[in-house]
Amino acid sequence: MSMEAETRYSVPFSPLEERIAQEAPYLTMALAELRTGMGSDDFEKYINSLISLRKIDDQLLIITRREMYRSILISRFLPVIKQSFKVKFVRIVNQ
């Protein structure tokens, strides 16, 4: 297989903040608040690496790549996630 065929379908991963700014700009303030609440290092590691984040009414769906990250988000950051996005329910799953 040629190199062109291999890279033609490849899409580089972009940080969640960049994708949200383009796809759902109404969530940028909540992400900024979350960054402040978590600290930049943890935000970069656990949030900017997310596959997806969707808010519908008072619910938030977060999809992460790793079970370990899901566990850490739930155990250490669930209250600040709820507060930042002003939601009552957060569901975090790994892919």
JSON list of C-alpha atoms in Angstrom, two decimals:
[
{"chain": "A", "resi": 1, "resn": "MET", "atom": "CA", "xyz": [0.00, 0.00, 0.00]},
{"chain": "A", "resi": 2, "resn": "SER", "atom": "CA", "xyz": [1.38, 3.39, -0.90]},
{"chain": "A", "resi": 3, "resn": "MET", "atom": "CA", "xyz": [2.03, 6.07, 1.70]},
{"chain": "A", "resi": 4, "resn": "GLU", "atom": "CA", "xyz": [-0.62, 8.26, 0.04]},
{"chain": "A", "resi": 5, "resn": "ALA", "atom": "CA", "xyz": [-3.28, 5.57, 0.50]},
{"chain": "A", "resi": 6, "resn": "GLU", "atom": "CA", "xyz": [-2.39, 5.18, 4.17]},
{"chain": "A", "resi": 7, "resn": "THR", "atom": "CA", "xyz": [-2.56, 8.88, 5.01]},
{"chain": "A", "resi": 8, "resn": "ARG", "atom": "CA", "xyz": [-5.53, 9.78, 2.84]},
{"chain": "A", "resi": 9, "resn": "TYR", "atom": "CA", "xyz": [-8.01, 8.58, 5.45]},
{"chain": "A", "resi": 10, "resn": "SER", "atom": "CA", "xyz": [-6.04, 9.66, 8.49]},
{"chain": "A", "resi": 11, "resn": "VAL", "atom": "CA", "xyz": [-7.40, 12.55, 10.51]},
{"chain": "A", "resi": 12, "resn": "PRO", "atom": "CA", "xyz": [-5.02, 14.04, 13.06]},
{"chain": "A", "resi": 13, "resn": "PHE", "atom": "CA", "xyz": [-6.35, 14.29, 16.60]},
{"chain": "A", "resi": 14, "resn": "SER", "atom": "CA", "xyz": [-7.05, 17.82, 17.76]},
{"chain": "A", "resi": 15, "resn": "PRO", "atom": "CA", "xyz": [-7.49, 18.86, 21.40]},
{"chain": "A", "resi": 16, "resn": "LEU", "atom": "CA", "xyz": [-11.05, 19.07, 22.69]},
{"chain": "A", "resi": 17, "resn": "GLU", "atom": "CA", "xyz": [-10.80, 22.83, 23.25]},
{"chain": "A", "resi": 18, "resn": "GLU", "atom": "CA", "xyz": [-10.08, 23.39, 19.55]},
{"chain": "A", "resi": 19, "resn": "ARG", "atom": "CA", "xyz": [-12.96, 21.16, 18.45]},
{"chain": "A", "resi": 20, "resn": "ILE", "atom": "CA", "xyz": [-15.42, 22.76, 20.89]},
{"chain": "A", "resi": 21, "resn": "ALA", "atom": "CA", "xyz": [-14.43, 26.25, 19.69]},
{"chain": "A", "resi": 22, "resn": "GLN", "atom": "CA", "xyz": [-15.44, 25.22, 16.17]},
{"chain": "A", "resi": 23, "resn": "GLU", "atom": "CA", "xyz": [-18.35, 22.85, 16.80]},
{"chain": "A", "resi": 24, "resn": "ALA", "atom": "CA", "xyz": [-19.98, 24.14, 20.02]},
{"chain": "A", "resi": 25, "resn": "PRO", "atom": "CA", "xyz": [-18.63, 27.60, 20.91]},
{"chain": "A", "resi": 26, "resn": "TYR", "atom": "CA", "xyz": [-21.33, 28.05, 23.57]},
{"chain": "A", "resi": 27, "resn": "LEU", "atom": "CA", "xyz": [-19.33, 25.57, 25.72]},
{"chain": "A", "resi": 28, "resn": "THR", "atom": "CA", "xyz": [-16.03, 27.48, 25.64]},
{"chain": "A", "resi": 29, "resn": "MET", "atom": "CA", "xyz": [-16.77, 29.43, 28.83]},
{"chain": "A", "resi": 30, "resn": "ALA", "atom": "CA", "xyz": [-17.60, 26.21, 30.69]},
{"chain": "A", "resi": 31, "resn": "LEU", "atom": "CA", "xyz": [-14.34, 24.66, 29.47]},
{"chain": "A", "resi": 32, "resn": "ALA", "atom": "CA", "xyz": [-12.40, 27.72, 30.66]},
{"chain": "A", "resi": 33, "resn": "GLU", "atom": "CA", "xyz": [-14.05, 27.43, 34.08]},
{"chain": "A", "resi": 34, "resn": "LEU", "atom": "CA", "xyz": [-13.25, 23.71, 34.16]},
{"chain": "A", "resi": 35, "resn": "ARG", "atom": "CA", "xyz": [-9.59, 24.41, 33.30]},
{"chain": "A", "resi": 36, "resn": "THR", "atom": "CA", "xyz": [-9.42, 26.81, 36.25]},
{"chain": "A", "resi": 37, "resn": "GLY", "atom": "CA", "xyz": [-11.11, 24.34, 38.60]},
{"chain": "A", "resi": 38, "resn": "MET", "atom": "CA", "xyz": [-8.99, 21.34, 37.59]},
{"chain": "A", "resi": 39, "resn": "GLY", "atom": "CA", "xyz": [-5.68, 23.06, 36.94]},
{"chain": "A", "resi": 40, "resn": "SER", "atom": "CA", "xyz": [-4.04, 23.27, 33.52]},
{"chain": "A", "resi": 41, "resn": "ASP", "atom": "CA", "xyz": [-1.99, 20.07, 33.76]},
{"chain": "A", "resi": 42, "resn": "ASP", "atom": "CA", "xyz": [-4.94, 17.85, 34.69]},
{"chain": "A", "resi": 43, "resn": "PHE", "atom": "CA", "xyz": [-7.16, 19.63, 32.15]},
{"chain": "A", "resi": 44, "resn": "GLU", "atom": "CA", "xyz": [-4.67, 18.96, 29.36]},
{"chain": "A", "resi": 45, "resn": "LYS", "atom": "CA", "xyz": [-4.31, 15.31, 30.34]},
{"chain": "A", "resi": 46, "resn": "TYR", "atom": "CA", "xyz": [-7.91, 14.34, 31.06]},
{"chain": "A", "resi": 47, "resn": "ILE", "atom": "CA", "xyz": [-10.10, 16.84, 29.17]},
{"chain": "A", "resi": 48, "resn": "ASN", "atom": "CA", "xyz": [-8.21, 17.93, 26.06]},
{"chain": "A", "resi": 49, "resn": "SER", "atom": "CA", "xyz": [-7.67, 14.25, 25.23]},
{"chain": "A", "resi": 50, "resn": "LEU", "atom": "CA", "xyz": [-11.40, 13.42, 25.27]},
{"chain": "A", "resi": 51, "resn": "ILE", "atom": "CA", "xyz": [-13.00, 11.86, 22.23]},
{"chain": "A", "resi": 52, "resn": "SER", "atom": "CA", "xyz": [-16.25, 13.74, 22.74]},
{"chain": "A", "resi": 53, "resn": "LEU", "atom": "CA", "xyz": [-18.16, 16.00, 25.09]},
{"chain": "A", "resi": 54, "resn": "ARG", "atom": "CA", "xyz": [-21.84, 16.77, 24.54]},
{"chain": "A", "resi": 55, "resn": "LYS", "atom": "CA", "xyz": [-24.25, 18.81, 26.66]},
{"chain": "A", "resi": 56, "resn": "ILE", "atom": "CA", "xyz": [-28.00, 18.39, 26.35]},
{"chain": "A", "resi": 57, "resn": "ASP", "atom": "CA", "xyz": [-30.09, 20.41, 28.79]},
{"chain": "A", "resi": 58, "resn": "ASP", "atom": "CA", "xyz": [-28.87, 19.48, 32.28]},
{"chain": "A", "resi": 59, "resn": "GLN", "atom": "CA", "xyz": [-26.94, 16.39, 31.15]},
{"chain": "A", "resi": 60, "resn": "LEU", "atom": "CA", "xyz": [-23.36, 15.97, 30.00]},
{"chain": "A", "resi": 61, "resn": "LEU", "atom": "CA", "xyz": [-21.94, 13.01, 28.09]},
{"chain": "A", "resi": 62, "resn": "ILE", "atom": "CA", "xyz": [-18.17, 12.57, 28.11]},
{"chain": "A", "resi": 63, "resn": "ILE", "atom": "CA", "xyz": [-16.36, 9.93, 26.06]},
{"chain": "A", "resi": 64, "resn": "THR", "atom": "CA", "xyz": [-12.76, 9.15, 26.89]},
{"chain": "A", "resi": 65, "resn": "ARG", "atom": "CA", "xyz": [-10.30, 6.67, 25.42]},
{"chain": "A", "resi": 66, "resn": "ARG", "atom": "CA", "xyz": [-9.17, 5.09, 28.66]},
{"chain": "A", "resi": 67, "resn": "GLU", "atom": "CA", "xyz": [-11.00, 3.44, 31.52]},
{"chain": "A", "resi": 68, "resn": "MET", "atom": "CA", "xyz": [-8.38, 4.83, 33.91]},
{"chain": "A", "resi": 69, "resn": "TYR", "atom": "CA", "xyz": [-9.18, 8.41, 32.78]},
{"chain": "A", "resi": 70, "resn": "ARG", "atom": "CA", "xyz": [-12.90, 7.73, 33.22]},
{"chain": "A", "resi": 71, "resn": "SER", "atom": "CA", "xyz": [-12.27, 6.55, 36.77]},
{"chain": "A", "resi": 72, "resn": "ILE", "atom": "CA", "xyz": [-10.12, 9.58, 37.59]},
{"chain": "A", "resi": 73, "resn": "LEU", "atom": "CA", "xyz": [-12.67, 12.02, 36.16]},
{"chain": "A", "resi": 74, "resn": "ILE", "atom": "CA", "xyz": [-15.41, 10.44, 38.24]},
{"chain": "A", "resi": 75, "resn": "SER", "atom": "CA", "xyz": [-13.44, 10.16, 41.48]},
{"chain": "A", "resi": 76, "resn": "ARG", "atom": "CA", "xyz": [-11.54, 13.46, 41.43]},
{"chain": "A", "resi": 77, "resn": "PHE", "atom": "CA", "xyz": [-13.31, 15.90, 39.14]},
{"chain": "A", "resi": 78, "resn": "LEU", "atom": "CA", "xyz": [-17.04, 15.13, 38.99]},
{"chain": "A", "resi": 79, "resn": "PRO", "atom": "CA", "xyz": [-18.14, 18.04, 41.23]},
{"chain": "A", "resi": 80, "resn": "VAL", "atom": "CA", "xyz": [-16.13, 20.64, 39.28]},
{"chain": "A", "resi": 81, "resn": "ILE", "atom": "CA", "xyz": [-17.37, 19.20, 35.96]},
{"chain": "A", "resi": 82, "resn": "LYS", "atom": "CA", "xyz": [-20.99, 19.53, 37.12]},
{"chain": "A", "resi": 83, "resn": "GLN", "atom": "CA", "xyz": [-20.40, 23.04, 38.41]},
{"chain": "A", "resi": 84, "resn": "SER", "atom": "CA", "xyz": [-18.55, 24.25, 35.30]},
{"chain": "A", "resi": 85, "resn": "PHE", "atom": "CA", "xyz": [-21.19, 22.99, 32.87]},
{"chain": "A", "resi": 86, "resn": "LYS", "atom": "CA", "xyz": [-24.10, 23.68, 35.21]},
{"chain": "A", "resi": 87, "resn": "VAL", "atom": "CA", "xyz": [-25.52, 20.19, 34.84]},
{"chain": "A", "resi": 88, "resn": "LYS", "atom": "CA", "xyz": [-27.13, 17.74, 37.24]},
{"chain": "A", "resi": 89, "resn": "PHE", "atom": "CA", "xyz": [-26.15, 14.52, 35.47]},
{"chain": "A", "resi": 90, "resn": "VAL", "atom": "CA", "xyz": [-22.79, 13.53, 34.01]},
{"chain": "A", "resi": 91, "resn": "ARG", "atom": "CA", "xyz": [-22.20, 10.26, 32.21]},
{"chain": "A", "resi": 92, "resn": "ILE", "atom": "CA", "xyz": [-18.60, 9.34, 31.47]},
{"chain": "A", "resi": 93, "resn": "VAL", "atom": "CA", "xyz": [-17.86, 6.34, 29.26]},
{"chain": "A", "resi": 94, "resn": "ASN", "atom": "CA", "xyz": [-14.74, 5.01, 27.64]},
{"chain": "A", "resi": 95, "resn": "GLN", "atom": "CA", "xyz": [-14.49, 3.82, 24.09]}
]
